[in-house]
Amino acid sequence: MPAISVKGDEMPASPIRKLTPYAEKAKREGKHVYHLNIGQPDIETPQLMLDAIRNIDFKVWAYTPSEGTESYRRKLAGYYNTLGYDINPDDILVTNGGSEALSFAMQTCINPGEEIIIPEPFYANYNSFTRSAGVNVIPILSHIDQGFALPPIADFEAAITPNTRAIAICNPNNPTGYLYSREEMEALRDLCLKHDLFLLVDEAYREFCYDGREFISPMQLDGLEQHTVVVDTVSKRYSACGARLGCLITKNRELWNAALKFAQARLSPPAVAQIAAEAAIDTPQTYFDAVKKEYTFRRDTLVAGLNAIKGVYTPNPGGAFYVVARLPVDNADKFCQWMLEHFSYENQTVMMAPASGFYSTPEAGKNEVRLAYVLNVNDLKRALLCLEQGLATYPGRL
């Protein structure tokens, strides 16, 4: 039998989805599974977006331009410019989800064998995108006891080598929910300018910042015009994960033109999703105000509930809709599987994402999990009760 490729063999499994077979088996056994493992909100998609799909009247479902339709990019540029990004439609490349934008960014900014510095824990699929591109991740460890704040800039500078091409962050952060401050973003800017590095920023959770905290994009900072690549998606902003539509934004024309060639190779982004997303840009602010209020309520419920469980600790995140919690267990991967395979409380259990998959450093995050507060508060409270009961009976509890 022919052997599969080394790259295929080394591609990491998703910590978010790898336990799905156990969850499906639990459901077949009649258990109710609370899915806190994945960022799939139960928030309703804006009606404008759904109506745009229902009202489609084209006769031929055709390819769109590889860079995305002009009308969508023009309207999208208007949205970003209300945030102070000062871009034009030709700075935007529409992609098949934020994932494709990240993949294009990795491949256009960094050569195989070169390095990208990423503070960890980081979105698990960064490991997959870098592996696909042949890029080496240099992790800089952030710590739960410091709330997963940006590690000292001296740590980044010490990691820079002649092979370093970029620094990447997710802001607000997935999986930790940490929101980077203006001072932290300016420090990253200064470092990238000093060493002539690209700054890749995943802004999928831009709309979800809490407690009146300020969101800062490198697009709003002077000096980074040729160094910045922003990645975005409609998945989280409009609770439209199934649309699979994102974009790459850069003012660097050489970089944009290179990314376009990758986009041309995959032909085009989805037509229907662009129609829906273009309509969604007119979503009133009241929608986002209500969503932010709901997520704040959920965050407060989950954080307070977790920290009330003996031996559990999680910081209070400033954005996104995730927390990383430290559990009193020997191994979070084993515990998460055990919760699905062997545990139930009143015929219910919880699916979580083991945090080890969000780290690149071996053994890091071994007793941590990521939880997404994407369910209503009543479900979150029931999930917390299940988790507390599970921890009380887990044979590997510390």
Coordinates of C-alpha atoms in Angstrom, one line a residue:
M1 CA 0.0 0.0 0.0
P2 CA 1.4 3.5 -0.9
A3 CA 2.5 5.6 2.0
I4 CA 0.8 9.0 2.6
S5 CA 2.9 12.1 2.6
V6 CA 5.0 13.3 5.5
K7 CA 3.0 16.5 5.6
G8 CA -0.3 14.5 5.8
D9 CA 1.1 12.3 8.5
E10 CA 2.3 15.3 10.5
M11 CA -0.8 17.5 10.1
P12 CA -2.2 17.9 13.7
A13 CA -5.8 16.9 14.5
S14 CA -8.1 19.7 15.6
P15 CA -8.5 19.8 19.4
I16 CA -11.9 21.4 18.8
R17 CA -13.2 18.6 16.7
K18 CA -11.1 15.5 17.4
L19 CA -13.4 14.3 20.2
T20 CA -16.5 14.5 18.0
P21 CA -16.8 10.7 17.6
Y22 CA -17.1 10.4 21.4
A23 CA -19.7 13.2 21.5
E24 CA -21.8 11.5 18.8
K25 CA -21.6 8.2 20.6
A26 CA -22.8 9.9 23.8
K27 CA -25.8 11.3 21.9
R28 CA -26.6 7.9 20.4
E29 CA -26.7 6.7 24.0
G30 CA -29.3 9.3 24.8
K31 CA -27.1 11.8 26.6
H32 CA -27.5 15.5 26.1
V33 CA -24.1 17.1 25.2
Y34 CA -23.5 20.7 25.9
H35 CA -21.1 21.9 23.2
L36 CA -18.7 24.3 24.7
N37 CA -15.9 23.0 22.5
I38 CA -16.5 25.1 19.4
G39 CA -17.2 28.8 18.6
Q40 CA -20.6 28.1 17.0
P41 CA -22.8 30.8 18.5
D42 CA -26.6 30.2 19.0
I43 CA -27.1 33.9 18.3
E44 CA -29.5 34.5 15.4
T45 CA -27.9 35.6 12.1
P46 CA -29.1 39.1 11.0
Q47 CA -32.4 39.0 9.1
L48 CA -30.9 41.3 6.4
M49 CA -28.4 38.5 5.6
L50 CA -31.0 35.8 5.4
D51 CA -33.4 37.9 3.4
A52 CA -30.7 38.6 0.8
I53 CA -30.3 34.9 0.3
R54 CA -34.0 34.4 -0.1
N55 CA -34.3 37.2 -2.6
I56 CA -31.5 36.1 -5.0
D57 CA -32.8 36.2 -8.5
F58 CA -29.8 35.3 -10.7
K59 CA -30.4 32.8 -13.5
V60 CA -26.8 31.4 -13.6
W61 CA -24.8 30.7 -10.5
A62 CA -21.6 31.9 -11.9
Y63 CA -18.0 32.3 -10.7
T64 CA -17.2 35.6 -9.1
P65 CA -13.9 37.5 -9.5
S66 CA -11.0 35.8 -7.6
E67 CA -10.6 38.9 -5.4
G68 CA -14.3 39.1 -4.6
T69 CA -17.1 41.1 -6.2
E70 CA -16.4 44.8 -6.6
S71 CA -19.7 45.8 -4.9
Y72 CA -19.0 43.7 -1.8
R73 CA -15.4 45.0 -1.5
R74 CA -16.5 48.5 -1.9
K75 CA -19.1 48.2 0.8
L76 CA -16.7 46.3 3.0
A77 CA -14.1 49.0 2.7
G78 CA -16.7 51.5 3.9
Y79 CA -17.3 49.4 7.0
Y80 CA -13.6 49.3 7.8
N81 CA -13.1 53.0 7.2
T82 CA -15.7 53.8 9.8
L83 CA -13.2 52.1 12.1
G84 CA -10.3 54.3 10.9
Y85 CA -8.6 51.7 8.6
D86 CA -8.2 54.2 5.7
I87 CA -8.3 51.5 3.0
N88 CA -9.8 51.2 -0.5
P89 CA -11.6 48.2 -2.1
D90 CA -8.4 47.1 -3.8
D91 CA -6.8 46.5 -0.4
I92 CA -9.3 43.7 0.2
L93 CA -9.1 40.1 -1.0
V94 CA -12.2 38.1 -0.3
T95 CA -11.6 34.5 0.8
N96 CA -13.3 31.3 1.5
G97 CA -13.5 31.9 5.3
G98 CA -10.9 33.5 7.5
S99 CA -9.1 30.2 7.3
E100 CA -8.2 30.7 3.7
A101 CA -7.1 34.2 4.4
L102 CA -4.8 33.0 7.1
S103 CA -3.4 30.3 4.7
F104 CA -2.8 32.9 2.0
A105 CA -1.1 35.2 4.5
M106 CA 1.2 32.5 5.7
Q107 CA 2.2 31.5 2.2
T108 CA 2.7 35.0 0.8
C109 CA 4.7 36.4 3.8
I110 CA 6.9 33.5 4.7
N111 CA 9.1 31.0 2.8
P112 CA 9.1 27.3 3.7
G113 CA 11.6 26.8 6.5
E114 CA 11.3 30.3 7.8
E115 CA 9.8 31.3 11.1
I116 CA 6.7 33.1 12.5
I117 CA 6.5 34.1 16.1
I118 CA 3.1 33.6 17.8
P119 CA 2.2 34.1 21.5
E120 CA 0.6 30.9 22.8
P121 CA -1.9 29.6 23.4
F122 CA -3.1 30.4 19.9
Y123 CA -5.9 29.3 17.6
A124 CA -5.2 25.6 17.0
N125 CA -5.5 25.8 13.2
Y126 CA -2.5 28.1 13.1
N127 CA -0.5 24.9 13.6
S128 CA -2.2 23.5 10.5
F129 CA -1.8 26.5 8.3
T130 CA 1.9 26.8 9.2
R131 CA 2.4 23.1 8.6
S132 CA 0.8 23.3 5.2
A133 CA 3.0 26.3 4.3
G134 CA 6.2 24.6 5.6
V135 CA 6.6 27.4 8.1
N136 CA 8.1 27.0 11.6
V137 CA 6.2 28.3 14.6
I138 CA 8.3 30.0 17.3
P139 CA 6.0 30.1 20.3
I140 CA 6.2 32.7 23.0
L141 CA 4.4 31.4 26.1
S142 CA 1.8 33.5 27.8
H143 CA 0.5 32.5 31.2
I144 CA -2.9 32.0 32.8
D145 CA -1.9 33.6 36.0
Q146 CA -1.1 36.8 34.1
G147 CA -4.5 36.6 32.3
F148 CA -2.7 35.6 29.1
A149 CA -1.4 39.1 28.6
L150 CA 1.1 39.7 25.8
P151 CA 4.5 38.3 27.0
P152 CA 7.3 40.8 27.4
I153 CA 8.6 42.3 24.2
A154 CA 12.0 41.2 25.3
D155 CA 10.9 37.6 24.9
F156 CA 9.8 38.3 21.3
E157 CA 13.1 40.1 20.5
A158 CA 15.1 37.2 22.0
A159 CA 13.3 34.8 19.7
I160 CA 14.0 36.8 16.5
T161 CA 16.6 35.1 14.1
P162 CA 17.7 35.8 10.5
N163 CA 14.8 33.3 9.6
T164 CA 12.1 35.3 11.3
R165 CA 9.6 36.8 8.8
A166 CA 6.5 37.6 10.8
I167 CA 4.7 37.9 14.1
A168 CA 1.1 36.8 14.4
I169 CA -1.6 37.5 17.0
C170 CA -5.4 37.0 17.3
N171 CA -7.1 40.1 18.8
P172 CA -9.3 39.6 20.8
N173 CA -7.6 36.3 21.3
N174 CA -8.9 32.8 20.5
P175 CA -8.6 30.8 22.7
T176 CA -8.1 33.0 25.8
G177 CA -10.4 36.0 25.1
Y178 CA -7.5 38.3 25.9
L179 CA -7.9 41.8 24.4
Y180 CA -4.5 43.4 23.6
S181 CA -4.1 47.0 24.9
R182 CA -3.0 50.0 22.8
E183 CA 0.4 49.9 24.6
E184 CA 0.9 46.2 23.7
M185 CA -0.1 46.9 20.0
E186 CA 2.3 49.8 19.8
A187 CA 5.1 47.7 21.3
L188 CA 4.5 45.1 18.6
R189 CA 4.4 47.8 15.9
D190 CA 7.8 49.1 17.1
L191 CA 9.3 45.7 17.1
C192 CA 8.1 44.8 13.6
L193 CA 9.4 48.1 12.3
K194 CA 12.7 47.6 14.0
H195 CA 13.3 44.2 12.5
D196 CA 11.3 44.7 9.3
L197 CA 8.7 41.9 10.1
F198 CA 5.2 41.4 8.9
L199 CA 2.5 41.6 11.5
L200 CA -0.4 39.2 10.9
V201 CA -3.5 40.0 12.9
D202 CA -6.6 37.8 13.1
E203 CA -9.5 40.1 13.9
A204 CA -12.4 37.7 13.8
Y205 CA -13.7 38.8 17.2
R206 CA -13.3 42.6 16.7
E207 CA -16.9 43.3 17.6
F208 CA -16.8 41.4 20.9
C209 CA -15.0 43.6 23.4
Y210 CA -16.4 44.0 26.9
D211 CA -16.5 46.4 29.9
G212 CA -15.9 49.5 27.7
R213 CA -12.5 48.3 26.6
E214 CA -10.9 49.7 23.5
F215 CA -10.1 47.6 20.4
I216 CA -6.9 48.6 18.6
S217 CA -6.0 47.3 15.1
P218 CA -2.6 47.8 13.5
M219 CA -4.5 49.4 10.7
Q220 CA -5.1 52.3 13.1
L221 CA -1.4 52.7 14.0
D222 CA 1.0 54.9 11.9
G223 CA 4.0 53.3 10.3
L224 CA 2.7 49.7 9.7
E225 CA 1.1 50.3 6.3
Q226 CA 3.6 48.0 4.4
H227 CA 3.9 45.5 7.3
T228 CA 0.3 44.7 8.3
V229 CA -2.0 41.9 7.1
V230 CA -5.4 41.8 8.7
V231 CA -7.5 38.6 8.5
D232 CA -11.3 38.8 9.1
T233 CA -14.4 36.7 8.7
V234 CA -18.2 37.1 8.7
S235 CA -18.5 33.9 10.8
K236 CA -18.4 35.5 14.2
R237 CA -19.5 39.1 13.5
Y238 CA -22.8 38.0 12.0
S239 CA -23.1 34.5 13.6
A240 CA -22.8 33.1 10.1
C241 CA -20.1 30.4 10.4
G242 CA -21.6 28.4 7.6
A243 CA -21.2 31.2 5.1
R244 CA -17.5 30.4 4.9
L245 CA -16.5 33.9 3.9
G246 CA -13.6 36.0 5.0
C247 CA -11.0 38.4 3.7
L248 CA -7.4 39.5 3.8
I249 CA -6.6 43.2 4.0
T250 CA -3.3 44.8 3.3
K251 CA -2.0 48.1 1.9
N252 CA 1.2 46.3 0.6
R253 CA 0.5 45.9 -3.1
E254 CA 3.2 43.4 -3.7
L255 CA 1.8 41.2 -0.9
W256 CA -1.8 41.6 -2.2
N257 CA -0.8 40.7 -5.7
A258 CA 1.0 37.6 -4.5
A259 CA -2.1 36.6 -2.5
L260 CA -4.3 37.1 -5.5
K261 CA -2.4 34.4 -7.4
F262 CA -3.3 31.9 -4.7
A263 CA -6.8 33.2 -4.9
Q264 CA -6.9 32.7 -8.7
A265 CA -5.6 29.1 -8.2
R266 CA -8.8 28.3 -6.2
L267 CA -10.9 30.3 -8.7
S268 CA -13.3 32.3 -6.6
P269 CA -15.0 33.0 -3.2
P270 CA -18.7 31.9 -2.9
A271 CA -21.2 34.0 -4.7
V272 CA -24.2 33.5 -2.4
A273 CA -22.2 34.3 0.7
Q274 CA -20.9 37.5 -0.8
I275 CA -24.5 38.6 -1.6
A276 CA -25.5 37.8 2.0
A277 CA -22.5 39.5 3.5
E278 CA -22.9 42.6 1.5
A279 CA -26.4 43.0 2.8
A280 CA -25.3 42.2 6.3
I281 CA -23.1 45.3 6.4
D282 CA -26.3 47.4 6.9
T283 CA -27.0 45.5 10.1
P284 CA -28.0 48.2 12.7
Q285 CA -25.8 48.9 15.7
T286 CA -28.7 47.7 17.9
Y287 CA -28.0 44.2 16.8
F288 CA -24.4 44.3 18.0
D289 CA -25.3 46.1 21.2
A290 CA -27.7 43.3 22.1
V291 CA -25.2 40.6 21.1
K292 CA -22.5 42.2 23.2
K293 CA -24.8 42.5 26.2
E294 CA -25.8 38.9 25.9
Y295 CA -22.1 37.7 25.6
T296 CA -21.2 39.8 28.6
F297 CA -23.9 38.1 30.6
R298 CA -22.7 34.7 29.4
R299 CA -19.1 35.5 30.1
D300 CA -19.9 36.7 33.7
T301 CA -21.9 33.5 34.3
L302 CA -19.3 31.2 33.0
V303 CA -16.3 32.9 34.7
A304 CA -18.0 33.1 38.1
G305 CA -19.3 29.5 37.8
L306 CA -15.9 28.1 36.9
N307 CA -14.0 30.0 39.6
A308 CA -16.6 28.8 42.2
I309 CA -15.7 25.2 41.5
K310 CA -13.0 23.9 43.8
G311 CA -9.6 23.8 42.1
V312 CA -10.7 25.6 38.9
Y313 CA -9.3 28.9 37.8
T314 CA -10.0 31.1 34.8
P315 CA -9.1 34.8 34.1
N316 CA -11.9 37.2 33.1
P317 CA -11.5 37.8 29.4
G318 CA -11.8 41.2 27.7
G319 CA -13.1 40.0 24.4
A320 CA -14.2 37.2 22.0
F321 CA -16.4 34.4 23.6
Y322 CA -13.9 32.0 25.0
V323 CA -12.2 31.3 28.3
V324 CA -9.2 29.0 29.1
A325 CA -9.6 27.3 32.4
R326 CA -7.1 25.4 34.6
L327 CA -8.6 22.2 36.0
P328 CA -7.5 20.0 38.9
V329 CA -6.9 17.0 36.6
D330 CA -3.9 15.0 35.5
N331 CA -4.5 15.4 31.8
A332 CA -7.2 17.6 30.2
D333 CA -7.2 15.5 27.0
K334 CA -8.1 12.4 28.9
F335 CA -10.6 14.3 31.1
C336 CA -12.4 15.7 28.1
Q337 CA -12.7 12.3 26.5
W338 CA -13.7 10.7 29.8
M339 CA -16.5 13.3 30.2
L340 CA -18.0 12.2 26.9
E341 CA -17.2 8.5 27.1
H342 CA -17.8 7.5 30.7
F343 CA -19.6 10.4 32.5
S344 CA -23.2 11.7 32.7
Y345 CA -25.1 13.7 35.3
E346 CA -28.8 13.5 34.9
N347 CA -28.1 12.1 31.4
Q348 CA -26.1 15.2 30.4
T349 CA -22.4 15.9 29.8
V350 CA -20.1 18.6 28.5
M351 CA -17.8 18.7 25.4
M352 CA -14.8 20.9 25.8
A353 CA -11.6 21.5 23.8
P354 CA -8.4 20.4 25.5
A355 CA -6.1 23.4 25.6
S356 CA -3.0 21.4 24.8
G357 CA -3.9 21.6 21.1
F358 CA -3.7 25.4 21.3
Y359 CA -0.1 25.3 22.3
S360 CA 3.0 24.5 20.3
T361 CA 5.3 23.9 23.3
P362 CA 5.2 20.3 24.5
E363 CA 3.4 19.7 27.8
A364 CA 1.9 23.2 27.8
G365 CA -1.8 23.5 28.6
K366 CA -1.8 19.9 29.9
N367 CA -4.4 20.7 32.6
E368 CA -6.3 23.4 30.7
V369 CA -9.4 23.5 28.6
R370 CA -11.0 26.0 26.3
L371 CA -14.7 26.7 26.7
A372 CA -16.9 28.8 24.4
Y373 CA -19.7 30.7 26.0
V374 CA -21.9 30.3 22.9
L375 CA -24.9 28.8 24.6
N376 CA -27.6 30.5 26.5
V377 CA -27.1 31.2 30.2
N378 CA -29.5 28.4 31.4
D379 CA -27.5 25.9 29.3
L380 CA -24.2 27.3 30.6
K381 CA -25.4 26.8 34.2
R382 CA -26.4 23.2 33.5
A383 CA -23.0 22.6 31.8
L384 CA -21.2 24.1 34.8
L385 CA -23.1 21.7 37.1
C386 CA -22.1 18.8 34.9
L387 CA -18.5 19.9 34.9
E388 CA -18.5 20.2 38.7
Q389 CA -20.0 16.8 39.1
G390 CA -17.5 15.3 36.6
L391 CA -14.5 16.8 38.3
A392 CA -15.8 15.4 41.6
T393 CA -15.8 11.8 40.3
Y394 CA -13.0 11.9 37.7
P395 CA -10.4 9.2 38.7
G396 CA -7.5 11.4 37.6
R397 CA -8.4 14.4 39.7
L398 CA -5.5 16.1 41.4

